CSV table of C-alpha atoms in Angstrom, one decimal:
chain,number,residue,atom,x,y,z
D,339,UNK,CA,0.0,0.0,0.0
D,340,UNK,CA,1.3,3.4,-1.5
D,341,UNK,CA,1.4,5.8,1.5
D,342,UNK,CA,0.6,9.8,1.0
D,343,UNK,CA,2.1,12.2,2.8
D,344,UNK,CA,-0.2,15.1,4.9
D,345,UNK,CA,1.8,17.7,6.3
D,346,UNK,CA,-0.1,20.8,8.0
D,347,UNK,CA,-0.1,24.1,6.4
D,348,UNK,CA,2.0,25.2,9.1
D,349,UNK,CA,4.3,22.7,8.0
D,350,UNK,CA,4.5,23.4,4.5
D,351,UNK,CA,5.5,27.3,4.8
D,352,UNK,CA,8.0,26.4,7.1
D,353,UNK,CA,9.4,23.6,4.6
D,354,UNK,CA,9.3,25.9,2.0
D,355,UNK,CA,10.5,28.8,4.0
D,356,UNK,CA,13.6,26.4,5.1
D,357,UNK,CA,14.1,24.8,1.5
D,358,UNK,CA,12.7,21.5,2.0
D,359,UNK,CA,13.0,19.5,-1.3
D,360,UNK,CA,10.5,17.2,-0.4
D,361,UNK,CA,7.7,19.1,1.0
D,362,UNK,CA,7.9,21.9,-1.8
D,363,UNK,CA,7.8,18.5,-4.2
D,364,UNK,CA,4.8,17.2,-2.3
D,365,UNK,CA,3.1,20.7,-2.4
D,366,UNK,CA,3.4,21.7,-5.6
D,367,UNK,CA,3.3,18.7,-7.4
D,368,UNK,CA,0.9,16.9,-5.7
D,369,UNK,CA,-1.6,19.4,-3.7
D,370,UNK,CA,-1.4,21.8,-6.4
D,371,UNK,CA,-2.1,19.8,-9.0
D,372,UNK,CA,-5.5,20.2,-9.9
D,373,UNK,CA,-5.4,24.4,-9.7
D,374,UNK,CA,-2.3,24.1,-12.2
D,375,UNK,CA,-5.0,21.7,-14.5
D,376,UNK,CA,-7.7,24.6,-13.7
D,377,UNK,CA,-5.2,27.4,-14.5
D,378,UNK,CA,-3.5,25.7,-18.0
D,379,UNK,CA,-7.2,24.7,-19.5
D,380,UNK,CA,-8.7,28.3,-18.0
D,381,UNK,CA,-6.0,30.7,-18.1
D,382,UNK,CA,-4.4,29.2,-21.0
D,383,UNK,CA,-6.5,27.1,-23.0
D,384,UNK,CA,-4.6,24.2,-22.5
D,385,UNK,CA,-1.2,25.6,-24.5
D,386,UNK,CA,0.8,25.0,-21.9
D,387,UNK,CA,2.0,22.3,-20.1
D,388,UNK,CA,2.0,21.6,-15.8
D,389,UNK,CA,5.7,21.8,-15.4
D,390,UNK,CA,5.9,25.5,-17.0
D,391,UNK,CA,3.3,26.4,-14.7
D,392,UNK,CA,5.0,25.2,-12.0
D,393,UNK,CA,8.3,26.3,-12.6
D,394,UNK,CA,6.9,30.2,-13.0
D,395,UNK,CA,4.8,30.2,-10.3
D,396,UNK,CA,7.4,28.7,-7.8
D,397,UNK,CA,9.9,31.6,-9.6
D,398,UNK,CA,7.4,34.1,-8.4
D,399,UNK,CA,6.8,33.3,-5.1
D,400,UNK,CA,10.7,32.5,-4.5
D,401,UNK,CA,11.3,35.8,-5.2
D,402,UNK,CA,12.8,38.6,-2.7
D,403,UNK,CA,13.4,35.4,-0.7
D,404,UNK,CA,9.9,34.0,-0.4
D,405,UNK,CA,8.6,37.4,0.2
D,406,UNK,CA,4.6,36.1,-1.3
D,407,UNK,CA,4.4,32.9,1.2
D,408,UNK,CA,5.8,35.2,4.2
D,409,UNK,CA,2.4,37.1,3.6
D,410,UNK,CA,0.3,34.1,4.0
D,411,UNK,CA,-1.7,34.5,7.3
D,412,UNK,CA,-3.3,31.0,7.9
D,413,UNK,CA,-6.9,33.0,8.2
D,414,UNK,CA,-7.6,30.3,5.0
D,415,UNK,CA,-5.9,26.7,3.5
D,416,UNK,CA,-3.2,27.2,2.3
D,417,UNK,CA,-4.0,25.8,-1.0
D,418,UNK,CA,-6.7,28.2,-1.4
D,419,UNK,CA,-4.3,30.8,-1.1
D,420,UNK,CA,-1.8,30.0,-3.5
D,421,UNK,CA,-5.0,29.5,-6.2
D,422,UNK,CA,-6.2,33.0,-5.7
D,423,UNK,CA,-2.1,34.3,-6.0
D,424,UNK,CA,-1.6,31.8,-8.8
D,425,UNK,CA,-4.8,32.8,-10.9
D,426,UNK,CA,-4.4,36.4,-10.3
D,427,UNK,CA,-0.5,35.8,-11.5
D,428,UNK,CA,-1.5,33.7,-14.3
D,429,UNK,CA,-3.9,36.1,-15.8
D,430,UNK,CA,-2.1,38.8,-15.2
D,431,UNK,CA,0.8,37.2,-17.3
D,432,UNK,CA,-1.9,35.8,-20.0
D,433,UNK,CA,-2.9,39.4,-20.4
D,434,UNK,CA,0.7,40.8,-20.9
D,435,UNK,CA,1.6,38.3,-23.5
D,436,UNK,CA,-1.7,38.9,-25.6
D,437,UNK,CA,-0.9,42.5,-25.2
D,438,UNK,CA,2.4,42.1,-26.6
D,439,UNK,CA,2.3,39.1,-29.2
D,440,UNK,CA,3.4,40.7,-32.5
D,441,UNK,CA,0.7,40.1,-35.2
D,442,UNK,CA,3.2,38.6,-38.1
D,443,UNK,CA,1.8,37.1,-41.2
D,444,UNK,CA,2.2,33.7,-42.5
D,445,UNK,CA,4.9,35.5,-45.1
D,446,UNK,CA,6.5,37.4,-42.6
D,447,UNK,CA,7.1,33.9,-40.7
D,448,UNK,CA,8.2,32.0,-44.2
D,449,UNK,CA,10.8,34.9,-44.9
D,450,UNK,CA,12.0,34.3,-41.2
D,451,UNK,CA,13.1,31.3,-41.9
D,452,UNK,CA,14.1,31.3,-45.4
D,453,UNK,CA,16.5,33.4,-44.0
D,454,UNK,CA,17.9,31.4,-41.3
D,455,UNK,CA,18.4,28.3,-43.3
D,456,UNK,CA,19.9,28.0,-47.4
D,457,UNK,CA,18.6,24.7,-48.3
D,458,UNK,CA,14.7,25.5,-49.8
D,459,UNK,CA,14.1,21.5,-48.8
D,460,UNK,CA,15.4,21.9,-45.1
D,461,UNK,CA,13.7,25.4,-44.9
D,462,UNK,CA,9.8,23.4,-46.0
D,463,UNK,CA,10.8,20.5,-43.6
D,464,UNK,CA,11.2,22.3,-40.7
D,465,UNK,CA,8.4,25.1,-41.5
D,466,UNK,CA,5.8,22.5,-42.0
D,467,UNK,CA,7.1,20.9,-38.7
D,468,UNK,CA,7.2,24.5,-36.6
D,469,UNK,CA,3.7,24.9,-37.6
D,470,UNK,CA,2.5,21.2,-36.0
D,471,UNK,CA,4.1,22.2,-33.0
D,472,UNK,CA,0.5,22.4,-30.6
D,473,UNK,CA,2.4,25.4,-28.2
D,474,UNK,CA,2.9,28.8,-29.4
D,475,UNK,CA,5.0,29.5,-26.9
D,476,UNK,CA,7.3,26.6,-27.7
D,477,UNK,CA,6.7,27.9,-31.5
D,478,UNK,CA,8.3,31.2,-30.1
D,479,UNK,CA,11.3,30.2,-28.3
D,480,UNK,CA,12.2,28.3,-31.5
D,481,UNK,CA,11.9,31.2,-34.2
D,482,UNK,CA,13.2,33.5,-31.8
D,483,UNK,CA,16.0,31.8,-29.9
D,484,UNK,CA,16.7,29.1,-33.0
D,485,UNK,CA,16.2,30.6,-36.5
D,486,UNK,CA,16.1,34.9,-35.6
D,487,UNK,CA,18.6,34.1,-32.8
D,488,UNK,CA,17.8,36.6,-31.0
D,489,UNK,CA,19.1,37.6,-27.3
D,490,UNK,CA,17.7,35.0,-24.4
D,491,UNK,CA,17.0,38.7,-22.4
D,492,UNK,CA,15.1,40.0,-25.1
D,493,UNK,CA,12.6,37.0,-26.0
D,494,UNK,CA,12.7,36.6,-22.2
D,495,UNK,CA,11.1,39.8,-21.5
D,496,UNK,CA,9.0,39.8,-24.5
D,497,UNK,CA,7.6,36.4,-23.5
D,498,UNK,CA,6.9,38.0,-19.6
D,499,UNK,CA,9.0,35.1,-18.3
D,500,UNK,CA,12.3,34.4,-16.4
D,501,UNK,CA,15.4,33.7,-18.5
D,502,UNK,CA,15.5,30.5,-16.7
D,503,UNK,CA,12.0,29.8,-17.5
D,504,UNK,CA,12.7,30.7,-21.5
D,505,UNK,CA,15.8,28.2,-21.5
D,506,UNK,CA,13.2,25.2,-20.0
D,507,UNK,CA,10.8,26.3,-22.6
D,508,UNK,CA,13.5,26.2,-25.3
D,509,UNK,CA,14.4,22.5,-23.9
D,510,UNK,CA,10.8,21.2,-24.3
D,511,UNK,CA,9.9,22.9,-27.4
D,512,UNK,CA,13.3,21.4,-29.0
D,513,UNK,CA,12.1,17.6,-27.9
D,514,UNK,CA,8.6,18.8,-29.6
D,515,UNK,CA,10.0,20.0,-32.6
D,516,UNK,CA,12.3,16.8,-32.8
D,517,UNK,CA,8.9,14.6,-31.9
D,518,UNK,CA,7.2,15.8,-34.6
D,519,UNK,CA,10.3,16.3,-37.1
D,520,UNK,CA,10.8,12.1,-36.4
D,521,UNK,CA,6.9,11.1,-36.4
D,522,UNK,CA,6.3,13.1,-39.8
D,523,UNK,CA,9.4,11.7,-41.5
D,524,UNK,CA,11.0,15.3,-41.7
D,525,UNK,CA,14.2,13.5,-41.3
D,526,UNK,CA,15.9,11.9,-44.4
């Protein structure tokens, strides 16, 4: 028999406040689970995926050394907490990246990459397989960071998200984009 752990609240902010790998696991892999479902299909329409989540919102509250969780008064669960922080986080960021997505066309996006690569066959290969990729965000880190090149800060800030978080995207959306590349035969 599989047994769960239960800690207190009490005894998750301290773990978290003291750095405890296993508690901050258990919280927000396991207890937060099903607001980081809500949050990806509500927030995001489901183009993201649970470990991005994770990783920004943990980012955010880490910062000025767990400044967010220090404010958490135990007046309600702790778990309903961190939804109303992580919802109000999440929009707010869902609202910053709508506002500043650049509207490119389909020919602005083909010249992009004609540009980056010299072989017309490699350039339609990899095109048709940037456009199966389901994540726009990963689509981004890949034009940007791949084929424009441009500066980690830059796409970074653009994308409202951590350098850190950009070079995990970049990881995930390069095992996509190789997924894809393999299971359509882009590969000769």
């Amino acid at each position: 028999m599989i047994q769960t752990l239960k800690y207190s609240d009490q005894q998750i902010v301290e773990g978290i406040l003291n750095n405890d790998q296993t508690i901050i696991q258990h919280f927000f892999f396991k207890e937060c689970k099903p607001m980081f479902e809500y949050i990806a299909h509500a927030v995001f329409d489901d183009n993201v995926e649970h470990n991005e989540l994770v990783n920004e919102l943990f980012l955010y509250l880490r910062h000025n050394d767990w400044h967010k969780v220090r404010q958490f008064d135990f007046r309600s669960k702790l778990t309903t907490w961190v939804s109303v922080v992580a919802v109000r986080f999440f929009q707010k960021m869902r609202m910053q990246m709508i506002e500043t997505t650049p509207i490119d066309t389909l020919n602005n996006q083909e010249s992009i990459y004609k540009s980056a690569l010299g072989n017309e066959k490699t350039y339609m290969a990899l095109y048709r397989a940037i456009q199966q990729m389901p994540n726009p965000r990963y689509k981004e880190a890949i034009i940007e960071l791949e084929l424009n090149q441009s500066k980690p800060e830059i796409v970074a800030k653009s994308m409202n998200i951590t350098v850190d978080n950009l070079y995990n995207i970049r990881r995930r959306a390069r095992l996509q984009l190789k997924t894809i590349m393999l299971k359509g035969g882009y590969y000769a």
